[in-house]
Short mmCIF file of C-alpha atoms in Angstrom, two decimals:
data_model
loop_
_atom_site.label_atom_id
_atom_site.label_comp_id
_atom_site.label_asym_id
_atom_site.label_seq_id
_atom_site.Cartn_x
_atom_site.Cartn_y
_atom_site.Cartn_z
CA MET J 1 0.14 -0.14 0.03
CA SER J 2 1.42 3.22 -1.25
CA THR J 3 1.03 6.63 0.59
CA ALA J 4 0.71 9.58 -1.69
CA THR J 5 2.62 12.65 -0.61
CA GLU J 6 1.15 16.10 -0.95
CA THR J 7 3.36 18.82 -1.47
CA SER J 8 2.17 22.32 -0.72
CA THR J 9 4.01 25.63 -2.41
CA VAL J 10 3.95 28.63 -0.32
CA THR J 11 4.10 31.81 -2.79
CA GLU J 12 5.70 34.93 -1.28
CA PRO J 13 4.12 38.15 -1.80
CA ARG J 14 5.84 40.40 -4.09
CA ALA J 15 7.53 43.44 -3.20
CA PRO J 16 5.45 46.60 -4.33
CA THR J 17 6.67 48.37 -7.42
CA VAL J 18 7.45 52.07 -7.78
CA ARG J 19 4.40 52.45 -9.92
CA SER J 20 2.18 50.99 -7.19
CA ARG J 21 3.66 53.06 -4.38
CA LEU J 22 3.35 56.30 -6.41
CA ARG J 23 -0.19 55.42 -6.80
CA GLU J 24 -0.50 54.91 -2.96
CA ALA J 25 1.11 58.24 -2.41
CA LYS J 26 -1.80 60.58 -1.01
CA ARG J 27 0.10 63.85 -2.53
CA PHE J 28 0.93 62.36 -5.92
CA SER J 29 -2.30 63.41 -7.48
CA TRP J 30 -3.86 65.84 -9.91
CA THR J 31 -4.18 68.16 -7.12
CA GLY J 32 -0.52 68.22 -6.54
CA PHE J 33 0.10 68.56 -10.05
CA ALA J 34 -2.33 71.72 -10.30
CA VAL J 35 -0.64 73.37 -7.47
CA THR J 36 2.62 72.64 -8.80
CA VAL J 37 1.64 74.31 -12.31
CA GLY J 38 0.22 77.19 -10.48
CA ALA J 39 3.27 77.92 -8.53
CA SER J 40 5.31 77.49 -11.77
CA LEU J 41 3.35 80.10 -13.61
CA LEU J 42 3.72 82.37 -10.50
CA GLY J 43 7.48 82.04 -10.48
CA THR J 44 7.45 82.95 -14.43
CA LEU J 45 4.90 85.60 -14.64
CA VAL J 46 6.24 87.73 -11.39
CA PRO J 47 9.74 88.07 -12.61
CA ALA J 48 8.57 88.74 -16.24
CA ALA J 49 6.24 91.55 -14.93
CA ILE J 50 8.93 93.50 -13.25
CA GLY J 51 11.22 93.09 -16.19
CA ALA J 52 13.52 90.40 -15.29
CA GLY J 53 15.53 88.85 -17.90
CA PRO J 54 15.03 85.51 -19.58
CA GLU J 55 17.92 83.70 -17.54
CA ALA J 56 16.46 85.25 -14.19
CA THR J 57 12.97 84.20 -15.16
CA LEU J 58 14.02 80.67 -15.79
CA ILE J 59 15.85 80.21 -12.67
CA SER J 60 12.79 81.56 -10.89
CA THR J 61 10.61 79.43 -12.43
CA LEU J 62 12.73 76.20 -11.83
CA VAL J 63 13.20 77.11 -8.02
CA VAL J 64 9.86 78.08 -7.40
CA THR J 65 8.43 74.69 -9.24
CA VAL J 66 10.55 72.37 -7.42
CA LEU J 67 10.07 74.20 -3.96
CA ALA J 68 6.15 73.83 -4.50
CA ALA J 69 6.47 70.20 -5.51
CA GLY J 70 8.72 69.45 -2.40
CA GLY J 71 6.55 71.36 -0.09
CA PHE J 72 3.37 69.72 -1.38
CA THR J 73 4.71 66.12 -0.90
CA ALA J 74 6.48 66.69 2.23
CA LYS J 75 3.84 65.18 4.47
CA ASP J 76 3.15 62.56 2.34
CA GLY J 77 4.21 59.81 4.60
CA SER J 78 5.92 57.74 1.73
CA ALA J 79 9.48 56.63 1.79
CA ARG J 80 12.08 59.04 0.93
CA GLY J 81 12.74 57.66 -2.47
CA ILE J 82 9.21 57.65 -3.54
CA LYS J 83 8.89 61.30 -2.37
CA ALA J 84 11.81 62.13 -4.53
CA ILE J 85 10.41 60.50 -7.73
CA ALA J 86 7.12 62.25 -7.08
CA ILE J 87 8.70 65.73 -6.82
CA LEU J 88 10.72 64.96 -9.94
CA LEU J 89 7.68 63.93 -11.94
CA LEU J 90 5.42 66.85 -10.66
CA ALA J 91 8.14 69.35 -11.14
CA THR J 92 8.95 68.18 -14.70
CA GLY J 93 5.42 67.99 -15.78
CA ALA J 94 4.69 71.58 -14.41
CA LEU J 95 7.60 72.98 -16.22
CA VAL J 96 6.95 71.50 -19.49
CA LEU J 97 3.39 72.92 -19.20
CA THR J 98 4.45 76.33 -18.26
CA VAL J 99 7.32 76.84 -20.66
CA THR J 100 5.10 75.42 -23.50
CA GLY J 101 2.17 77.63 -22.51
CA VAL J 102 3.98 80.82 -21.85
CA THR J 103 6.00 80.37 -25.23
CA VAL J 104 2.91 79.90 -27.35
CA LEU J 105 1.37 83.01 -25.56
CA ASP J 106 4.52 85.13 -26.58
CA LEU J 107 4.28 83.98 -30.07
CA VAL J 108 0.49 84.76 -30.47
CA ARG J 109 0.94 88.09 -28.74
CA GLY J 110 4.24 88.98 -30.68
CA ARG J 111 6.35 89.29 -27.65
CA SER J 112 9.97 88.77 -26.96
CA ALA J 113 10.53 85.05 -25.71
CA THR J 114 10.19 84.95 -21.88
CA PHE J 115 12.72 82.04 -21.61
CA PRO J 116 16.27 81.95 -22.96
CA GLY J 117 16.85 79.48 -26.02
CA VAL J 118 13.49 80.03 -27.39
CA PRO J 119 13.80 81.05 -30.97
CA GLU J 120 12.41 84.36 -31.91
CA VAL J 121 9.70 84.35 -34.60
CA ALA J 122 9.47 87.64 -36.44
CA ALA J 123 6.25 89.09 -36.29
CA GLU J 124 4.78 92.23 -38.08
CA ALA J 125 5.35 95.24 -36.01
CA ARG J 126 1.89 96.98 -34.91
CA VAL J 127 0.79 99.61 -32.83
CA VAL J 128 -2.50 98.81 -30.62
CA VAL J 129 -4.95 101.84 -29.40
CA PRO J 130 -8.28 101.61 -28.13
CA GLU J 131 -10.69 102.82 -30.52
CA SER J 132 -12.25 105.42 -28.24
CA VAL J 133 -11.72 106.60 -24.60
CA THR J 134 -14.32 108.30 -22.44
CA CYS J 135 -13.27 110.79 -19.80
CA PRO J 136 -15.28 111.36 -16.83
CA ALA J 137 -18.21 114.06 -16.79
CA THR J 138 -16.69 117.41 -16.00
CA PRO J 139 -18.22 120.82 -15.19
CA VAL J 140 -17.42 123.69 -17.51
CA HIS J 141 -13.68 125.06 -17.01
CA THR J 142 -12.60 122.42 -14.66
CA THR J 143 -10.35 119.50 -15.48
CA THR J 144 -10.43 115.83 -15.19
CA THR J 145 -7.93 113.17 -16.73
CA CYS J 146 -8.09 110.03 -18.47
CA VAL J 147 -5.58 107.69 -20.23
CA VAL J 148 -5.12 106.25 -23.37
CA ALA J 149 -2.72 102.88 -23.47
CA VAL J 150 -0.38 102.60 -26.33
CA ARG J 151 0.67 99.16 -26.83
CA SER J 152 3.39 97.72 -29.11
CA VAL J 153 2.91 94.42 -30.69
CA GLY J 154 5.67 92.51 -32.94
CA ALA J 155 9.09 92.07 -33.45
CA SER J 156 10.50 95.35 -33.05
CA ALA J 157 10.12 98.28 -30.52
CA LEU J 158 7.64 101.11 -30.89
CA ARG J 159 8.48 104.60 -30.97
CA VAL J 160 5.90 107.23 -30.86
CA SER J 161 7.23 110.32 -32.60
CA GLY J 162 4.41 112.85 -31.78
CA ILE J 163 0.56 113.41 -31.01
CA GLU J 164 -2.31 115.50 -32.42
CA VAL J 165 -5.53 116.67 -31.02
CA ASP J 166 -8.19 118.49 -32.95
CA SER J 167 -10.11 120.07 -30.01
CA THR J 168 -8.93 122.51 -27.35
CA ASP J 169 -11.31 120.85 -24.81
CA PHE J 170 -8.72 117.97 -24.76
CA ALA J 171 -4.87 118.14 -23.87
CA VAL J 172 -2.45 115.29 -24.06
CA ASP J 173 0.68 114.74 -21.91
CA ALA J 174 2.63 112.38 -24.09
CA SER J 175 6.11 112.42 -22.30
CA ALA J 176 5.78 108.95 -21.41
CA CYS J 177 5.66 107.81 -25.00
CA VAL J 178 7.08 110.44 -27.24
CA GLY J 179 10.86 109.71 -27.75
CA HIS J 180 10.73 106.43 -25.71
CA GLU J 181 11.29 102.96 -27.01
CA VAL J 182 8.33 100.67 -26.18
CA ALA J 183 9.45 96.90 -26.36
CA PRO J 184 7.13 94.43 -27.94
CA GLY J 185 4.41 93.53 -25.49
CA ARG J 186 5.09 96.67 -23.36
CA ARG J 187 2.88 99.91 -23.35
CA CYS J 188 3.26 103.46 -22.71
CA THR J 189 0.36 105.94 -21.37
CA LEU J 190 -0.99 109.03 -22.91
CA VAL J 191 -2.64 111.25 -20.10
CA VAL J 192 -5.41 113.21 -21.51
CA SER J 193 -6.58 116.21 -19.54
CA PHE J 194 -10.42 117.09 -20.29
CA THR J 195 -11.30 120.73 -19.71
CA PRO J 196 -14.55 121.55 -21.52
CA ALA J 197 -15.27 125.16 -22.71
CA ARG J 198 -18.94 124.68 -22.66
CA SER J 199 -21.55 122.38 -21.84
CA GLY J 200 -22.59 119.15 -23.81
CA ASP J 201 -21.13 116.35 -25.43
CA ARG J 202 -17.37 116.89 -26.41
CA VAL J 203 -15.72 114.87 -28.98
CA ALA J 204 -11.94 115.07 -30.48
CA ASP J 205 -9.70 112.83 -32.58
CA LEU J 206 -6.22 111.80 -31.09
CA THR J 207 -3.59 111.18 -33.91
CA VAL J 208 -0.75 108.92 -32.70
CA HIS J 209 2.32 109.17 -34.86
CA HIS J 210 4.83 106.25 -34.85
CA ASN J 211 7.55 104.51 -36.52
CA VAL J 212 5.67 101.43 -37.17
CA PRO J 213 4.72 100.84 -41.09
CA GLY J 214 1.40 101.87 -41.97
CA PRO J 215 -0.87 104.92 -41.23
CA ALA J 216 -0.99 107.00 -37.80
CA ALA J 217 -3.21 105.26 -35.10
CA PHE J 218 -6.48 107.16 -34.15
CA VAL J 219 -8.40 107.33 -30.97
CA GLU J 220 -11.62 109.02 -30.42
CA LEU J 221 -11.91 110.96 -27.20
CA THR J 222 -15.26 111.78 -25.86
CA GLY J 223 -16.53 113.60 -22.57
CA ARG J 224 -19.60 115.27 -21.17
CA SER J 225 -19.76 118.68 -19.60
CA GLY J 226 -23.01 120.04 -17.70
#
């Protein structure tokens, strides 16, 4: 009589993979990515707004993005190595999205490149002014002010050579524009003084002469006096 010998096999549990451990990380999520992207944009737009150069803007973007990703995952509870991978992935994704989005916006708006190394695309120079500007209602022989923004768009700087106004009810201080080079994407401001000589609606044409090919720019100035 023979006895059958049963052999049982014990399967050891597999060690969790990096991918599975990242999925379990609470802070490695779409929310974390959105926060990192927001910080990356902030690190880009603030230096650009204060006139920092492309190199300084890039450094600011890199530092703020990495700090945001690291700060967000700091209390995750995951292993240190998993945190480092999460920070790297969040920061890399945010940087790619930020640099791509800002560069596309620069090209659409005709601005110079925000980041270094991005090739400039020549765009036709243009001057952009509002079609009309309305000054506040003003009593006769008193003065109020309003402003006209003159924006430079394209590949070359704008230079306003002079202005004309065809009514004595309006006077323009063009010192912030005339004789100054306005870089692409930037603007200068004309300060309009409205001093009505009599009551009623007052209208004038403001002509802005510039170095951009094409005709002068025109803005209709309006105001009411009573």
